Coordinates of C-alpha atoms in Angstrom, one line a residue:
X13 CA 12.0 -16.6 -9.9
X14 CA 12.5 -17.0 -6.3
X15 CA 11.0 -13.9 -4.6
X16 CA 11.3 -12.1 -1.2
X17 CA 8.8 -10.4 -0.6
X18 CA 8.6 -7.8 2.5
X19 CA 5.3 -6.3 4.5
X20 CA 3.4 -9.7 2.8
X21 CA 1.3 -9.4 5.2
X22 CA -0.5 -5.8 4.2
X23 CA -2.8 -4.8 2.9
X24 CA -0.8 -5.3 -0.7
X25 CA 1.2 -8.0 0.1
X26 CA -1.5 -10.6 0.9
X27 CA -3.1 -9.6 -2.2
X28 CA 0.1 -9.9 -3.8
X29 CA 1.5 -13.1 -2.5
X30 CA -1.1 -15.7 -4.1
X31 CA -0.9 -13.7 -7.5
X32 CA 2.7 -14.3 -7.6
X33 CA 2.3 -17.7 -6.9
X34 CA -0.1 -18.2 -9.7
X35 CA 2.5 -16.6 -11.5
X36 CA 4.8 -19.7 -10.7
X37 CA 7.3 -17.7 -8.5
X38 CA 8.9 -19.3 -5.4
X39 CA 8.0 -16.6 -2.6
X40 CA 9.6 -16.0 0.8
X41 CA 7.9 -13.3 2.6
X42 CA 9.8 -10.8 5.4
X43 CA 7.1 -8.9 8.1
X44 CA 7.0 -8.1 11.6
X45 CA 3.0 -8.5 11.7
X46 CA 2.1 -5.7 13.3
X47 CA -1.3 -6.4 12.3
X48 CA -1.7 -10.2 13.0
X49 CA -4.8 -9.8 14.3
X50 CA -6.3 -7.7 11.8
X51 CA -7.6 -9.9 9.3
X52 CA -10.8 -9.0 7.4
X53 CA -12.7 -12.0 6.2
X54 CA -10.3 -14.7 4.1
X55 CA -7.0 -15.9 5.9
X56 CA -4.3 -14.6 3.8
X57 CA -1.8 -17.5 2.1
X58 CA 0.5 -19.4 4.6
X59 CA 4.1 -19.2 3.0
X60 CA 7.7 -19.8 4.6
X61 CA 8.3 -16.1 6.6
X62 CA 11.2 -14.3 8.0
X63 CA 9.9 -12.8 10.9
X64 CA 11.3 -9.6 11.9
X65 CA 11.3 -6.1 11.6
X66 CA 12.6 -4.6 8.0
X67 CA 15.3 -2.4 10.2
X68 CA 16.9 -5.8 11.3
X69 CA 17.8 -7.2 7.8
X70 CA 21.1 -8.7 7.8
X71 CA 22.9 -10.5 4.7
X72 CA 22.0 -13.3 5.0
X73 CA 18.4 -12.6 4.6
X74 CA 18.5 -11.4 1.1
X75 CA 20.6 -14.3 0.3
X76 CA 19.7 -16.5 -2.8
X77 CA 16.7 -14.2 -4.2
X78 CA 16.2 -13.6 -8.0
X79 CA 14.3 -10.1 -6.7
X80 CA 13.3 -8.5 -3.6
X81 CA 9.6 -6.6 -4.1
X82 CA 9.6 -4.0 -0.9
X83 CA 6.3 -3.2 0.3
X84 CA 7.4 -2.8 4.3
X85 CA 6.8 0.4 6.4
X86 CA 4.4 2.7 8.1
X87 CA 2.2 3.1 5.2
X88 CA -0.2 6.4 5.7
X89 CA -0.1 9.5 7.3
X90 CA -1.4 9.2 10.2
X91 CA 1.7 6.6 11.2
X92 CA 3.8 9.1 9.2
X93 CA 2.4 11.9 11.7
X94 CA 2.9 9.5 14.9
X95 CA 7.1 10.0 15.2
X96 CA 8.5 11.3 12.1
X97 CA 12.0 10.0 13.1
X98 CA 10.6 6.5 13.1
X99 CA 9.1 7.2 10.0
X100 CA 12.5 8.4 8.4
X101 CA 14.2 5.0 10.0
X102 CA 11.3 2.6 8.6
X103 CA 10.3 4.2 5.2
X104 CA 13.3 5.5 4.6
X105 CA 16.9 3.9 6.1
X106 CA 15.5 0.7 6.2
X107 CA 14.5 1.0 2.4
X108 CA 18.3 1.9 1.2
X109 CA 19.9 -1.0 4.0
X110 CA 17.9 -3.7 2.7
X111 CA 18.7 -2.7 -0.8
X112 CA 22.5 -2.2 -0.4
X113 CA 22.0 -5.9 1.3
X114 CA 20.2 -7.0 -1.2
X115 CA 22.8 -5.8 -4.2
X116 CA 25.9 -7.0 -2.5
X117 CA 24.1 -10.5 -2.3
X118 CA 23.3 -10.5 -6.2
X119 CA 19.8 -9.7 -6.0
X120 CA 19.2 -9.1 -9.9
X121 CA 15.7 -6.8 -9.3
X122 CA 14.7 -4.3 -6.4
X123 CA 11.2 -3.0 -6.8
X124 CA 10.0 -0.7 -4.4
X125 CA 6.8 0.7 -3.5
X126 CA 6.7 4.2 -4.1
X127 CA 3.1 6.6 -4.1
X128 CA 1.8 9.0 -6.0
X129 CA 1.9 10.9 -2.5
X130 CA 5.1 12.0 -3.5
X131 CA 3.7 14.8 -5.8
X132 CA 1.8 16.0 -2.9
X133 CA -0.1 19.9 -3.8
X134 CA 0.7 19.5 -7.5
X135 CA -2.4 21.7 -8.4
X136 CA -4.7 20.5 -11.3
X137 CA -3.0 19.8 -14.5
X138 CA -1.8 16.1 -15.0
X139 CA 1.5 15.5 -14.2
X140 CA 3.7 12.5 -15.2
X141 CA 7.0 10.8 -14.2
X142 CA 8.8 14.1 -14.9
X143 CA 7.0 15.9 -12.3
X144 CA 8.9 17.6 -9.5
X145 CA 8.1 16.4 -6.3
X146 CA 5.9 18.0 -3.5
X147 CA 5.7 15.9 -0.5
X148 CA 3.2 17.3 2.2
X149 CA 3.8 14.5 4.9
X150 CA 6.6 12.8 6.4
X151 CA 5.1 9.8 4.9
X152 CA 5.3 11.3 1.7
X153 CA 8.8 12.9 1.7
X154 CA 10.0 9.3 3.0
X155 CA 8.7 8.0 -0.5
X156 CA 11.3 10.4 -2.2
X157 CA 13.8 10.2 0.0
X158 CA 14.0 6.6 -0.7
X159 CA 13.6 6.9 -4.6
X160 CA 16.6 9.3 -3.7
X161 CA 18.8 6.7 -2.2
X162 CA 17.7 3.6 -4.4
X163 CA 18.7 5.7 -7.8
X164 CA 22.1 5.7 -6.9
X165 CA 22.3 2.2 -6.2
X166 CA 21.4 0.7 -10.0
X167 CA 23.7 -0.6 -11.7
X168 CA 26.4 -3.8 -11.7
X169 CA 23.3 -6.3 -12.2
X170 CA 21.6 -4.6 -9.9
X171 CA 18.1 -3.1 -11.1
X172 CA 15.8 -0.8 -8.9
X173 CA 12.6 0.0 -10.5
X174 CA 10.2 2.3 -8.7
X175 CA 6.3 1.7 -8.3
X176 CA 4.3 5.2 -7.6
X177 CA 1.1 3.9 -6.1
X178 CA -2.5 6.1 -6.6
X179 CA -4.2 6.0 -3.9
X180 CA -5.0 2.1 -3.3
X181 CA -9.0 0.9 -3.2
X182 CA -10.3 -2.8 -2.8
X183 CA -10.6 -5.8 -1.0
X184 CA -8.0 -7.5 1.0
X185 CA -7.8 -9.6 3.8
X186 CA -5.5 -6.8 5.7
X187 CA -8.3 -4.2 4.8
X188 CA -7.3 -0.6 5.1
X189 CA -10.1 1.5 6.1
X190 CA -8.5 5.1 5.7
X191 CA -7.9 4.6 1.7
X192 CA -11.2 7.0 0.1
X193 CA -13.0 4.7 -1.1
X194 CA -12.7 1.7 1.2
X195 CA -13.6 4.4 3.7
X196 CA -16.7 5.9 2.2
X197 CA -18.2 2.6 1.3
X198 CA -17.6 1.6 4.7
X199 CA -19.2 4.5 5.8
X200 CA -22.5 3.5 3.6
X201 CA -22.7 0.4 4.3
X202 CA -22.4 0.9 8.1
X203 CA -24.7 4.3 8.5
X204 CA -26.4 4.7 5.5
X205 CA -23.9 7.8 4.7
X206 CA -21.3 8.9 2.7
X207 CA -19.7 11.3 4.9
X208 CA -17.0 13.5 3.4
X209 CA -14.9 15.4 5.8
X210 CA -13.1 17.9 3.1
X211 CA -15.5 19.5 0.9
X212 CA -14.3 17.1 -2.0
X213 CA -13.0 19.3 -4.4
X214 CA -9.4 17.6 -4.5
X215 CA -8.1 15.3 -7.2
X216 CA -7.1 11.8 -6.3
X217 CA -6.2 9.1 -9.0
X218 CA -7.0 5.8 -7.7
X219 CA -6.1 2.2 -8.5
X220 CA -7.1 -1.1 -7.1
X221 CA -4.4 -2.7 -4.9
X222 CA -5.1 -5.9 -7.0
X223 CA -3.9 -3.4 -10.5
X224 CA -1.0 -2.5 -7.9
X225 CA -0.2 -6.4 -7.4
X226 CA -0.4 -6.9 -10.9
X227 CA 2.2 -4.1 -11.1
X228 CA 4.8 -5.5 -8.9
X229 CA 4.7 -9.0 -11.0
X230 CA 5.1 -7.2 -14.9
X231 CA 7.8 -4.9 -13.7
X232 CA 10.0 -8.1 -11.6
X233 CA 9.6 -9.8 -14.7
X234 CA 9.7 -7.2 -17.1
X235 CA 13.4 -7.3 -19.5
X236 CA 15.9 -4.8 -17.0
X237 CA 17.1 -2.9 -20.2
X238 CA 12.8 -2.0 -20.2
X239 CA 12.8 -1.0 -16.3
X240 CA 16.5 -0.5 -14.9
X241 CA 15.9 2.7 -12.6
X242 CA 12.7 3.4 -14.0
X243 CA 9.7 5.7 -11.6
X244 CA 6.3 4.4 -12.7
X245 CA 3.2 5.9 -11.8
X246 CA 0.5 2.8 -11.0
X247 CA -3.2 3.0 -12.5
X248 CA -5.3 4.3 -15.1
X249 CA -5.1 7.6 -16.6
X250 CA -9.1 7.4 -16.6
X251 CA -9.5 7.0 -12.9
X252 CA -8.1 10.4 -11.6
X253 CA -11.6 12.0 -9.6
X254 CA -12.4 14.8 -7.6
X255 CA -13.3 12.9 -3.7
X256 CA -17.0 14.3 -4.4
X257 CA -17.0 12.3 -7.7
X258 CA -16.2 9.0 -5.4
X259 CA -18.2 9.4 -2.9
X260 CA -21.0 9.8 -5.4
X261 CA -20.0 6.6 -7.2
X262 CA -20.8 4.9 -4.2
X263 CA -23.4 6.4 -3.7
X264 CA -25.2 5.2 -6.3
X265 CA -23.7 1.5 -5.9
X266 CA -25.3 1.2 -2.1
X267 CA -28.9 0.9 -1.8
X268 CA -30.4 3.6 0.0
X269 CA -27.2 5.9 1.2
X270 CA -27.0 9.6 1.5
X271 CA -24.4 12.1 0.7
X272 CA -23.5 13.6 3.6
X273 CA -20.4 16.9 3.4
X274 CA -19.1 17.9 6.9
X275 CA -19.7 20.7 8.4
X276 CA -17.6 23.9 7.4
X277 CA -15.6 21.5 5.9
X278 CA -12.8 22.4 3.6
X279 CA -10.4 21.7 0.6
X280 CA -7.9 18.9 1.2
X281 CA -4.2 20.5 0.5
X282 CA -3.6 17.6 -1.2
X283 CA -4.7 17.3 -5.1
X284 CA -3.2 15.8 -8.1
X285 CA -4.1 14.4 -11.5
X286 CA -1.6 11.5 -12.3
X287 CA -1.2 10.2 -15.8
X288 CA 0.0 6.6 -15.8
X289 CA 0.4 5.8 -19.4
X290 CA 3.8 5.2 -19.4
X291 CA 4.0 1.6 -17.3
X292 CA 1.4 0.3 -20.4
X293 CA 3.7 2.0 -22.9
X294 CA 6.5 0.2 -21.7
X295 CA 5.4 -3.3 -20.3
X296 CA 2.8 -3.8 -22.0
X297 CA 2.5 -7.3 -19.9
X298 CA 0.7 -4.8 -17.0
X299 CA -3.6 -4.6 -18.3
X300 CA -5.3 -3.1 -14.9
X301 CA -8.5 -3.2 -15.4
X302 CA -10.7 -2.1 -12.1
X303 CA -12.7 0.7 -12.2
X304 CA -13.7 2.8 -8.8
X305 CA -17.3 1.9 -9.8
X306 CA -16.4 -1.9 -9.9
X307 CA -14.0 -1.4 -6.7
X308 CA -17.1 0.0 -4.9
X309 CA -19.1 -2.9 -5.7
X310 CA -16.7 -5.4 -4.9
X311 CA -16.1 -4.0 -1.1
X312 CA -20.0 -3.5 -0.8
X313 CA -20.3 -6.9 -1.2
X314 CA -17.5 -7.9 0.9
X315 CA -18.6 -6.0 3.7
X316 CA -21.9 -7.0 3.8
X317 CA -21.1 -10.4 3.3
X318 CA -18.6 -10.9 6.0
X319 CA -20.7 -8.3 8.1
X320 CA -18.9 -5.2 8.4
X321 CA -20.2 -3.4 11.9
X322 CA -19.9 0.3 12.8
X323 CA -17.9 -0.2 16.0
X324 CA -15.7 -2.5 13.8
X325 CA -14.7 -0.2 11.2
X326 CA -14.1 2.8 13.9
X327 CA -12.6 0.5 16.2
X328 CA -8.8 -0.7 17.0
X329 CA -8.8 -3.5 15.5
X330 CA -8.7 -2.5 11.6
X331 CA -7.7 1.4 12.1
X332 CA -3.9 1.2 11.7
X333 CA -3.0 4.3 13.9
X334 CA -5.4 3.4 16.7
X335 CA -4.5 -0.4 16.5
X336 CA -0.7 0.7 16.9
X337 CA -1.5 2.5 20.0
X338 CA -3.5 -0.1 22.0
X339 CA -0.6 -2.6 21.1
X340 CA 1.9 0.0 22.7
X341 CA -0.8 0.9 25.5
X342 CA -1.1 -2.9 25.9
X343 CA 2.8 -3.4 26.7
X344 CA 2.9 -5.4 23.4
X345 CA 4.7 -3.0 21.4
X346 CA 7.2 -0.5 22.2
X347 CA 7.8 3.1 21.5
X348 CA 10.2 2.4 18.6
X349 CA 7.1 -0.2 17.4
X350 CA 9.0 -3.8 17.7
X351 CA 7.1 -6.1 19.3
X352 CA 8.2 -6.8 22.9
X353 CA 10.0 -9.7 23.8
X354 CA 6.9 -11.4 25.6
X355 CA 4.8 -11.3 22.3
X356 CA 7.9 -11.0 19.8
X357 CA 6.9 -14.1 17.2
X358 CA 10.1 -15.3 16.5
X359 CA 13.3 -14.4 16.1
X360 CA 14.1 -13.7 12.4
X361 CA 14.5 -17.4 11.0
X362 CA 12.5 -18.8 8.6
X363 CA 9.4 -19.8 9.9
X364 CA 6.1 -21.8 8.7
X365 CA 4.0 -19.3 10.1
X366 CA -0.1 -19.7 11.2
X367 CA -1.7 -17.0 11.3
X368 CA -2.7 -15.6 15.0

């Protein structure tokens, strides 16, 4: 299949571009690069790019794809938090453009990354695709509001299938620090600490963002009678934890670490218990298979092997939120986060792109 991929070069995406090329799949990937300068160890793949921002998508972008796999926009809730609005035009009215673009071109599939984020304070019990949404963050209700506008959409050859995420853990070349456990192991491995901020009573299912990769491939190839305008939730019904169980799992995976709970710290609003039987049920092509335990010892040896530092895991260059604002403190990005035109790094054609 010949495959554009947006926000390849994320945390997901450059896990997920060599796997669909493994795959055999011809891929074209679509990303502004906000974080070009943000890679973790291993250059991600070089592959032909569109370089802009996903709120400048015109036709002919999406023109001559088999399926578009969406992964572009601000992708936690601290960018969520930074201007809603923007948040609403990125996650949200960008999402239904590119898709109405990318029907009216003949795009066969549209799979979009969704999250588990969606359900929000859905309590204890485990809930499945049937559960009513509960967003508690503007990043979150942009995830429904774009399942929302995509629903209507299917239809006419035109197949939208929906990812729901858990909350992502593992290695990638874009590394994300803020996900739970890539953020506790980093704490270990950098202090000697597992520092919980909440008292870590709340739920979290989890999933490695290569079982997410995997995800995107079964489902784009997946029969469309199986997935037309189907919501999946992503991961293992086994790996839903309370944030204490985590941070004791890696714990015990890095030598000589503490458990440390804040201070007065406090229950996270946000708890659920996911079940995600149903995307095995019915393509029975997706088999995850990481475990947190094996997710915590694949980043602790990635971080001591490439050398993770203290000041480098607090720092700007690998916290997304902080990062965004020295770029915009820098005069390199503006207000509504597109590059300016002094550092802009092209302008939308298709590009062999290095990274910088």
């Amino acid at each position: 299949m010949h495959v554009l991929l947006t926000g390849h070069r994320g945390y997901i995406g450059t896990v997920l571009t060599p796997l669909l090329l493994d795959a055999g799949h011809s891929v074209v990937g679509l990303d502004s690069d906000l974080y070009r300068s943000a890679t973790f160890g291993e250059e991600p793949a070089v592959i032909p790019t569109i370089e802009k921002d996903v709120r400048d998508v015109t036709a002919r972008d999406v023109e001559g794809f088999d399926a578009v796999l969406h992964l572009a926009g601000l992708s936690n809730d601290p960018l969520g938090y930074l201007n809603p609005g923007l948040t609403h035009d990125i996650n949200t009215a960008a999402t239904i453009k590119l898709a109405k673009l990318a029907k009216q071109a003949g795009v066969g599939r549209f799979v979009f990354s969704s999250s588990c984020s969606t359900y929000g304070a859905a309590g204890e019990d485990y809930i499945d695709e049937a559960a009513a949404f509960n967003p508690v963050t503007p990043y979150g209700e942009s995830k429904c509001d774009s399942e929302a506008g995509l629903m209507p959409l299917a239809g006419d050859g035109f197949t939208p299938v929906f990812l729901r995420n858990a909350t992502a853990f593992g290695y990638s070349p874009r590394i994300r620090f803020d996900l739970v456990l890539n953020n506790l192991v980093a704490w270990a491995v950098t202090t000697g600490r597992v520092r919980l901020k909440s008292d870590g009573s709340p739920w979290r299912p989890i999933v490695h963002v290569e079982d997410i990769a995997s995800a995107f491939v079964a489902v784009m190839e997946a029969p469309a009678e199986v997935v037309f305008n189907k919501a999946y939730n992503v991961g293992m019904t086994s790996e839903n934890y309370r944030v204490r169980e985590i941070a004791q799992i890696v714990a015990d995976v890095v030598p000589g670490c503490e458990l440390e709970i804040a201070d007065g710290a406090g229950p996270d609003v946000r708890t659920y218990r996911v079940n995600c039987d149903l995307i095995q049920q019915e393509v029975p092509t997706y088999t995850p298979r990481w475990t947190a335990r094996m997710g915590a010892e694949q980043l602790y040896d990635a971080y001591t092997r490439i050398g993770l530092t203290l000041d480098e895991f607090e720092g700007a260059r690998y916290r997304r939120i902080t990062h965004i604002e020295t770029l915009m403190a820098a005069g390199k990005l503006g207000t509504d986060l597109r590059w300016m035109a002094a550092t802009a790094s092209g302008d939308g054609s298709l590009v062999q792109h290095e990274q910088v």
